[in-house]
XYZ file of C-alpha atoms in Angstrom:
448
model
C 141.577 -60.141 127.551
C 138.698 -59.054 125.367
C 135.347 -58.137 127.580
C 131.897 -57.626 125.724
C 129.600 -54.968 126.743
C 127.276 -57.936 128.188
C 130.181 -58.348 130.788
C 128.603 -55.080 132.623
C 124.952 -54.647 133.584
C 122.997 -52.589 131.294
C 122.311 -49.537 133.339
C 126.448 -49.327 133.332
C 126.332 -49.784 129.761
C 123.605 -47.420 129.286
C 125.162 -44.613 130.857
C 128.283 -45.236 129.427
C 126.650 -44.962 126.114
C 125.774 -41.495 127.072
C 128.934 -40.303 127.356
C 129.450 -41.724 123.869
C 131.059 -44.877 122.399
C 134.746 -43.493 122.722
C 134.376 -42.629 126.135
C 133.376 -46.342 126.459
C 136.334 -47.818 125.465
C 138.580 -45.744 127.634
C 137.376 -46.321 130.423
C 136.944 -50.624 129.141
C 140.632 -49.696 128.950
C 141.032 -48.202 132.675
C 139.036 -51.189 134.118
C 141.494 -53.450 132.820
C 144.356 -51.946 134.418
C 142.180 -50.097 137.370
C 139.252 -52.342 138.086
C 138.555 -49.625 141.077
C 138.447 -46.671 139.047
C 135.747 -47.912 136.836
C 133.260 -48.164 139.560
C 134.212 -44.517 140.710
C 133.550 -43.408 137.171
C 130.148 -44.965 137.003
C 128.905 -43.561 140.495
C 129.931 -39.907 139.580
C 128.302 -40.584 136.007
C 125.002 -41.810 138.344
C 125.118 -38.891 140.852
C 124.768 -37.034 137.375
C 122.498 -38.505 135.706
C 120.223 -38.403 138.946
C 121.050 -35.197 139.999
C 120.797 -33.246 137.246
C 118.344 -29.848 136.793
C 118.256 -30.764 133.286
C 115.651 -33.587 131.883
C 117.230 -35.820 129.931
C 116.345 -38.244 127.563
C 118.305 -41.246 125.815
C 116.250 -41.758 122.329
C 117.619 -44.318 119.911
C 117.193 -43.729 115.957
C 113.666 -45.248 115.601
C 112.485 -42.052 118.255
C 111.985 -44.556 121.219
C 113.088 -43.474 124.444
C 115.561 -45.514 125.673
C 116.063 -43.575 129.085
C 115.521 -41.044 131.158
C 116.733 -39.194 134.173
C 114.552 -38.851 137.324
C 114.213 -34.766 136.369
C 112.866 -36.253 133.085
C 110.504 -37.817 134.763
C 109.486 -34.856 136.951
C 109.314 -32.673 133.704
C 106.247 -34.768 132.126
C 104.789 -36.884 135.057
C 105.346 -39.985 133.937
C 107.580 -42.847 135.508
C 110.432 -44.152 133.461
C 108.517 -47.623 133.340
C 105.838 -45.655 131.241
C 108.232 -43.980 128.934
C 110.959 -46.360 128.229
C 109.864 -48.170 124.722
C 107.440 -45.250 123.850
C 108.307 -42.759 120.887
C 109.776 -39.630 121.650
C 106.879 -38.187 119.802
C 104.522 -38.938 122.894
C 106.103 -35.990 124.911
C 105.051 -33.684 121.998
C 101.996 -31.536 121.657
C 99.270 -33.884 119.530
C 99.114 -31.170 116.713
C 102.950 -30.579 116.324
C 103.853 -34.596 116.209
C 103.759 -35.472 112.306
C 106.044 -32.182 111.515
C 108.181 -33.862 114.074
C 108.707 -36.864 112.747
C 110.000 -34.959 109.782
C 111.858 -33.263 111.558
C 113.573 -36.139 113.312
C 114.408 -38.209 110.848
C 115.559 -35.147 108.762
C 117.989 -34.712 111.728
C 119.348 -38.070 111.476
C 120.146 -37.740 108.255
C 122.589 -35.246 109.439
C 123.359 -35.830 112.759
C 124.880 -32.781 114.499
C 125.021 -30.894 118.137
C 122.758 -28.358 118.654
C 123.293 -26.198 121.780
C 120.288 -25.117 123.682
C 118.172 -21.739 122.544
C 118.443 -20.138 119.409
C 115.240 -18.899 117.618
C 113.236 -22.050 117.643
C 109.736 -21.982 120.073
C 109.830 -25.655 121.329
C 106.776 -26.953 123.078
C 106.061 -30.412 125.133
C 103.265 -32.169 126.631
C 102.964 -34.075 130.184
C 100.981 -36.971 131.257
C 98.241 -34.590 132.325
C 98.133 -33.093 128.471
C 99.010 -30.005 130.003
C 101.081 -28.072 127.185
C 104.885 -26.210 127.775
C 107.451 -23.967 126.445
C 110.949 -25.925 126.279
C 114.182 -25.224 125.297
C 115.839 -28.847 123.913
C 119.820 -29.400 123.014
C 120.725 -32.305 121.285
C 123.902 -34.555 121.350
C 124.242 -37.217 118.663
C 126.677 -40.301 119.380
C 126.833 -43.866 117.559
C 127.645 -47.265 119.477
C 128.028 -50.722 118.248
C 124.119 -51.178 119.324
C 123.669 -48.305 116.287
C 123.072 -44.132 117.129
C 121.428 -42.246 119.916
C 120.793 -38.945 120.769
C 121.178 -37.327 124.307
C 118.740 -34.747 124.719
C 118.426 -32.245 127.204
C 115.199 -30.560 128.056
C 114.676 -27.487 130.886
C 111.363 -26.467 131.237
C 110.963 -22.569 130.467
C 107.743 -21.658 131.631
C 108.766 -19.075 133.913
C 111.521 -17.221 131.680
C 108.504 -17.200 128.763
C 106.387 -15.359 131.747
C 109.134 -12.699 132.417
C 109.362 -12.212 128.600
C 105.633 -11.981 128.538
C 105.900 -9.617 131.203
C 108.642 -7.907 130.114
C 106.828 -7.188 126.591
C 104.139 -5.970 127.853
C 106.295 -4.008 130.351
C 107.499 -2.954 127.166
C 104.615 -2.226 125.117
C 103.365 -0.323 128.177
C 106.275 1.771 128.071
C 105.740 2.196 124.423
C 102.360 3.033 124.990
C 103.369 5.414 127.998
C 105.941 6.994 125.584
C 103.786 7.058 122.848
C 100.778 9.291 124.954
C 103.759 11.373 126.086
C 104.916 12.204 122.545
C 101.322 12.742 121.930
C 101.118 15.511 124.991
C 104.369 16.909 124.173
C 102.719 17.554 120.202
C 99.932 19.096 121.580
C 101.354 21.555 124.270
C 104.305 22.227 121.492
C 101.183 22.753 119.262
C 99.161 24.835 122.013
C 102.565 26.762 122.752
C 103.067 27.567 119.194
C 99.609 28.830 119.268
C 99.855 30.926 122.068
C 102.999 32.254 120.962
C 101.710 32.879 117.902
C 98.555 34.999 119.482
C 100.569 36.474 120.912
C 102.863 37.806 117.861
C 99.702 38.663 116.943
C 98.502 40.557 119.249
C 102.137 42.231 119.211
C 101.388 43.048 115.632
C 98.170 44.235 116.370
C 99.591 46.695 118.911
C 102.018 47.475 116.437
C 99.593 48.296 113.925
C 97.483 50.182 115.945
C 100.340 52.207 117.134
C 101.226 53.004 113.446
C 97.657 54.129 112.689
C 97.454 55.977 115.821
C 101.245 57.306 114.966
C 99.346 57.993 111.236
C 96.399 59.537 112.347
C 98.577 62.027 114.628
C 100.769 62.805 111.126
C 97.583 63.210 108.955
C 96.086 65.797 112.066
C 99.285 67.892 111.932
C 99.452 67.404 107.980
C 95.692 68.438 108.418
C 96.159 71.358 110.503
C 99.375 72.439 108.385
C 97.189 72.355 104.843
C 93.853 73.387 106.641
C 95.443 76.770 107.674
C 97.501 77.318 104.281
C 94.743 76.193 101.825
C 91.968 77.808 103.998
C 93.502 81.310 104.738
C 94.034 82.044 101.001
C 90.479 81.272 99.556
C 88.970 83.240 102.906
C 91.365 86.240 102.369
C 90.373 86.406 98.365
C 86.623 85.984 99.716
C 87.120 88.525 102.090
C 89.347 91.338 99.689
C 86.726 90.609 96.616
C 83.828 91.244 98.941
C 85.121 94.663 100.393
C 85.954 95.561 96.778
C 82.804 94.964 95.318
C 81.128 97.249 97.959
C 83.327 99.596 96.299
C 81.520 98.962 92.779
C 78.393 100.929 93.265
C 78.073 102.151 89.154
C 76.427 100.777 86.771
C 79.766 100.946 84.575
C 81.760 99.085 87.470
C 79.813 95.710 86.945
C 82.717 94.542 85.090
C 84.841 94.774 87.745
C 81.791 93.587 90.200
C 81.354 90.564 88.025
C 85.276 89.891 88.520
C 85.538 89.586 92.109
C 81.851 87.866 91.824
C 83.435 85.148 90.203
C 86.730 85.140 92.319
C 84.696 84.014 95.164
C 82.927 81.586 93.663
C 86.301 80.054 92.549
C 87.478 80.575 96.445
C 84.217 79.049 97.432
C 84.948 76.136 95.220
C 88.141 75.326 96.401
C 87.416 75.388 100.348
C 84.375 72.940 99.149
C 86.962 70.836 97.235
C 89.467 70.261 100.557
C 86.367 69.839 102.926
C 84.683 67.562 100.648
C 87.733 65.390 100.189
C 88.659 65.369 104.178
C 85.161 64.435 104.386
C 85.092 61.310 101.777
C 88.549 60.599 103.636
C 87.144 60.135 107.021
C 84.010 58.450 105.635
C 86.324 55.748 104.147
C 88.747 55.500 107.014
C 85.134 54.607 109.030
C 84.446 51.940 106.397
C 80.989 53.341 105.960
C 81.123 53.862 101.749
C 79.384 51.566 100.386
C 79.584 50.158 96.302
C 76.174 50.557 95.119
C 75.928 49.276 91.303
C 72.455 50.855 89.363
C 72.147 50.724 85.456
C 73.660 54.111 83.857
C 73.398 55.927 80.494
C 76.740 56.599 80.353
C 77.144 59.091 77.640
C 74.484 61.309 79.482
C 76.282 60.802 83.229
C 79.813 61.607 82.070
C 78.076 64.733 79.773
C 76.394 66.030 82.914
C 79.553 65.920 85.180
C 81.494 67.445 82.329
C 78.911 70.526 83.163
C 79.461 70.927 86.227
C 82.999 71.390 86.310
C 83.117 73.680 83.456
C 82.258 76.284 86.291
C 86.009 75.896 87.820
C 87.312 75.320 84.672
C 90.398 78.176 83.787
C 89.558 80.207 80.510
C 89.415 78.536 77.443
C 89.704 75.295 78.521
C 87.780 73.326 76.733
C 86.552 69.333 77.788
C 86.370 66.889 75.016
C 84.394 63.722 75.340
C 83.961 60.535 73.343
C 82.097 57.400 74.184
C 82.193 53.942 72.229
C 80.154 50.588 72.889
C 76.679 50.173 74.510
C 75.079 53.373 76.417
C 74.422 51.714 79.861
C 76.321 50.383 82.042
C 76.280 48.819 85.824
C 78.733 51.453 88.184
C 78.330 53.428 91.546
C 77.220 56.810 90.238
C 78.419 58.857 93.041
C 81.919 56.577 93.451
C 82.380 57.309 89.523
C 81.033 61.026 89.863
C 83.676 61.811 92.141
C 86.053 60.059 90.553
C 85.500 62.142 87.496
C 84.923 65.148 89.055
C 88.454 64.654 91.040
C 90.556 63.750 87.693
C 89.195 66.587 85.322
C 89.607 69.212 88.001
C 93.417 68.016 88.311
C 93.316 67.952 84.896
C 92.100 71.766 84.619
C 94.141 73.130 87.998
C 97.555 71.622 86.185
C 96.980 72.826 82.520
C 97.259 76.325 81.219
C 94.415 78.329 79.914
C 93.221 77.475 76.382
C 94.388 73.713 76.983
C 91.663 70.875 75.899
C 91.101 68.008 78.185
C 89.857 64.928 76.612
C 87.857 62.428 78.702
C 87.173 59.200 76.273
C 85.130 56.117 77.696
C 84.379 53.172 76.323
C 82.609 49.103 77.244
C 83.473 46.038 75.606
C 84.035 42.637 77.604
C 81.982 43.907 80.441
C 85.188 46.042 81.640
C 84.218 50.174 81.361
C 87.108 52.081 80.666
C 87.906 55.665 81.468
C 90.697 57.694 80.388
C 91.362 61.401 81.233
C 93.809 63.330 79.182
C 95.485 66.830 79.869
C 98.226 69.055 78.233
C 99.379 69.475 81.793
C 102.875 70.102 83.427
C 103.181 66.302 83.780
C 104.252 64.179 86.886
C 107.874 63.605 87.439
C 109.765 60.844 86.992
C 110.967 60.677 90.567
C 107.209 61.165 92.192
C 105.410 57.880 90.283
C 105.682 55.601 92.673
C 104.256 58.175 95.287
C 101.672 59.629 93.348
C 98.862 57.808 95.175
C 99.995 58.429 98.514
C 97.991 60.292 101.559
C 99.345 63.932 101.197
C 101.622 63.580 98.511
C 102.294 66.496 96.020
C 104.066 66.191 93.006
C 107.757 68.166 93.190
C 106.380 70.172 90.086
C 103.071 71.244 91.796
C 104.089 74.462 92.426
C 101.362 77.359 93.945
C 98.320 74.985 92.421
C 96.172 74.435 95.411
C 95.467 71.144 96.385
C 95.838 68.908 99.580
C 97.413 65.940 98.402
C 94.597 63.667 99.242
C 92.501 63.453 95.967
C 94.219 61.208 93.928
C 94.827 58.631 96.796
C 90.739 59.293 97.488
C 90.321 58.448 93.428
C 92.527 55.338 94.182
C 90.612 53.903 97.222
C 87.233 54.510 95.242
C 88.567 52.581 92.302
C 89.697 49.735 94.727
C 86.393 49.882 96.283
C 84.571 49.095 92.842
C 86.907 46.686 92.187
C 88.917 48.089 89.454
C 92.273 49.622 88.551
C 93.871 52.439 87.889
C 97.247 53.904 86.546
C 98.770 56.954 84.870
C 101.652 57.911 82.229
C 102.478 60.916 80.989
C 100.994 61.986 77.515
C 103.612 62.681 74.485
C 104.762 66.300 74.088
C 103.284 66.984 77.592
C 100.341 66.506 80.175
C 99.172 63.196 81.859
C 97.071 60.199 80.650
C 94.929 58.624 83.482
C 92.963 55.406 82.856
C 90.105 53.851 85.293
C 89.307 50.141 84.430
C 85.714 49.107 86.185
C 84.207 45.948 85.714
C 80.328 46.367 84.249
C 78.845 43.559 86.391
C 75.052 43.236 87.531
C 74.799 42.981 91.374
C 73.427 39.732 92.610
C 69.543 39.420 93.092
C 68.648 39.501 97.046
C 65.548 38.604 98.923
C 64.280 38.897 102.396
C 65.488 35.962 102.792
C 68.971 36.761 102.398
């Protein structure tokens, strides 16, 4: 027997159409040889259909809905009367319906299933215009009446509010973790700040520990020279005096004149030591001062050449020579004492009859000084100390001295913003040069 699908009514047909074409003839099939179980098919297809928490939507080829379910009609607020005939394209937002007719008939070029989800943002419209997020699957089937698609639409609205929630749950949290970082820089920065105050402070305590440790080495060092270097001038002062009470002839002057001049020489050298703890403490205070003024050179250096002649041993003889312009811009009591300090090293540490030779000379606004002696020399092994606080050369031997003038010479230098350095002359004796720059201080006004 051959039965047409007019033989059933067309909801039956419609909803066996859903199910798809194949499905259709199977169960033709059953009715023939179970007439009963055909009608239990279709009312559990119904209950379905009806009862489903899915819309869903019967939409031929053209895009015309065909039918839908009652959740359908719940999901856009119209009746199925209204829909049933209409385009598919009516349930879409106004400004997304030409891209979807592309879209559609794109798909039914290629009919396939597509499961719910994925990465698409689907939107729909109700009766009311009121706009919604969707998520749509879509089931292609062909009959003998031509193809449909099934779709089935869920309304997302509220999981698109728990995202929204959750990404701004989110962002908060980023936000919250982003202030935290923040805090966690700044006390890391704070704490590395404190912590390095404090090192600091630590090396401060360090340092004044060391200077206080220093200053207790340079008092004993102090006391130590102080009672050497001062008993022996005092003692010569004090023999030459009671001897020359002893010279009361005319013929003893000689011999008056002698121990005249061996207390001058004692005199001298207690002035030297005081006059050098003196420029040390001054400079330990920080209150010397570089004072530039405009010098005749030639004429400075010949008058400080003068006055150490007096302490000069016999027969020494000073040499000087000068080349380039005849003034220059220097401290004249830094560079007196600097001069005064070098040629009377130069004349304690050289034998009688010895010449020094003290040479100076300008050119590219840098003075240069140099001091040369036919001296005992400075040892290899004492170089690298030569400048220290204290420090006497292994080869000083009874020569008087503290140990402070050369590292007094080198602080001066610094202070004028020079150098200085030292090598030992062939066939004997030292070379000392002092480099000063020849630079005009800067103008000031009241102002300033």
């Amino acid at each position: 027997m051959h039965y047409s699908a007019t033989q059933f009514d067309s909801g039956e047909f419609i909803y066996l159409s859903v199910i798809n074409y194949v499905t259709y003839f199977g169960m033709v099939v059953s009715l023939l040889e179970k007439p009963l179980s055909m009608k239990k098919h279709i009312e559990m297809l119904d209950a379905i259909f009806t009862y489903a928490s899915e819309g869903i939507l019967l939409v031929n080829r053209s895009g015309e809905v065909i039918m839908l379910n009652p959740k359908a009609e719940r999901l856009f607020g119209y009746k199925a009367n209204e829909l049933i005939g209409e385009r598919v394209e009516k349930l879409i937002p106004t400004h997304l319906r030409t891209t979807h007719k592309a879209h559609r008939a794109g798909y039914h070029e290629n009919p396939h299933a597509r499961g719910m989800g994925g990465t698409l943002n689907l939107f729909a419209i109700r009766k009311d215009h009121s706009e919604f997020p969707v998520e749509v699957s879509l089931s292609p089937f062909r009959t003998g009446d031509g193809d449909f698609v099934v779709c089935f639409v869920i309304d997302i609205t509220e999981r698109k509010i728990q995202e929204k929630s959750i990404e701004e749950a989110n962002r908060e949290i980023q936000k919250l973790n982003a202030e935290l970082e923040a805090r966690v820089k700044l006390r890391t920065r704070e704490l590395d700040a404190a912590v390095k105050k404090i090192e600091q402070s630590q090396s401060e305590v360090v340092r004044a520990l060391e200077k206080e440790r220093e200053l207790n080495d340079m008092k004993s060092k102090f006391v130590t020279i102080a009672s050497h270097e001062f008993r022996t001038p005092l003692a010569t002062i004090l023999s030459s005096a009671s001897l020359i009470g002893r010279y009361i002839h005319t013929e003893e002057d000689e011999k008056r004149q002698k121990h005249v001049l061996r207390i001058k020489s004692a005199v001298n050298n207690l002035t030297e030591i005081l006059n050098d703890f003196l420029s040390l403490g001054k400079m330990e205070e920080g209150q010397i001062r570089v004072v530039p003024v405009l010098t005749d050179l030639p004429q400075f250096c010949m008058g400080v050449i003068e006055h150490i002649k007096s302490i000069t041993k016999e027969g020494q003889t000073i040499i000087f020579d000068f080349e380039g312009p005849l003034q220059v811009w220097v401290d004249n009591q830094l560079l007196r004492n600097i001069l005064l300090n070098l040629l009377s090293n130069a004349s304690k540490y050289s034998d009688p009859g010895k010449e020094i030779i003290l040479t100076a000379s300008l050119e590219h606004d840098l003075l240069t000084i140099k001091i040369t002696d036919q001296g005992i020399g400075i040892p290899e092994q004492d170089k690298e100390h030569i400048f220290d606080r204290f420090f006497r050369a292994h080869n000083a031997g009874n020569v008087q001295g503290t140990g402070l003038g050369l590292n007094i010479v080198k602080k001066y230098v610094d202070l004028m913003g020079g150098t200085i350095y030292f090598e030992n002359a062939p066939g004997g004796g030292t070379t000392f040069t002092v480099v000063l720059p020849n630079a005009e201080p800067e103008q000031t006004t009241l102002a300033d």
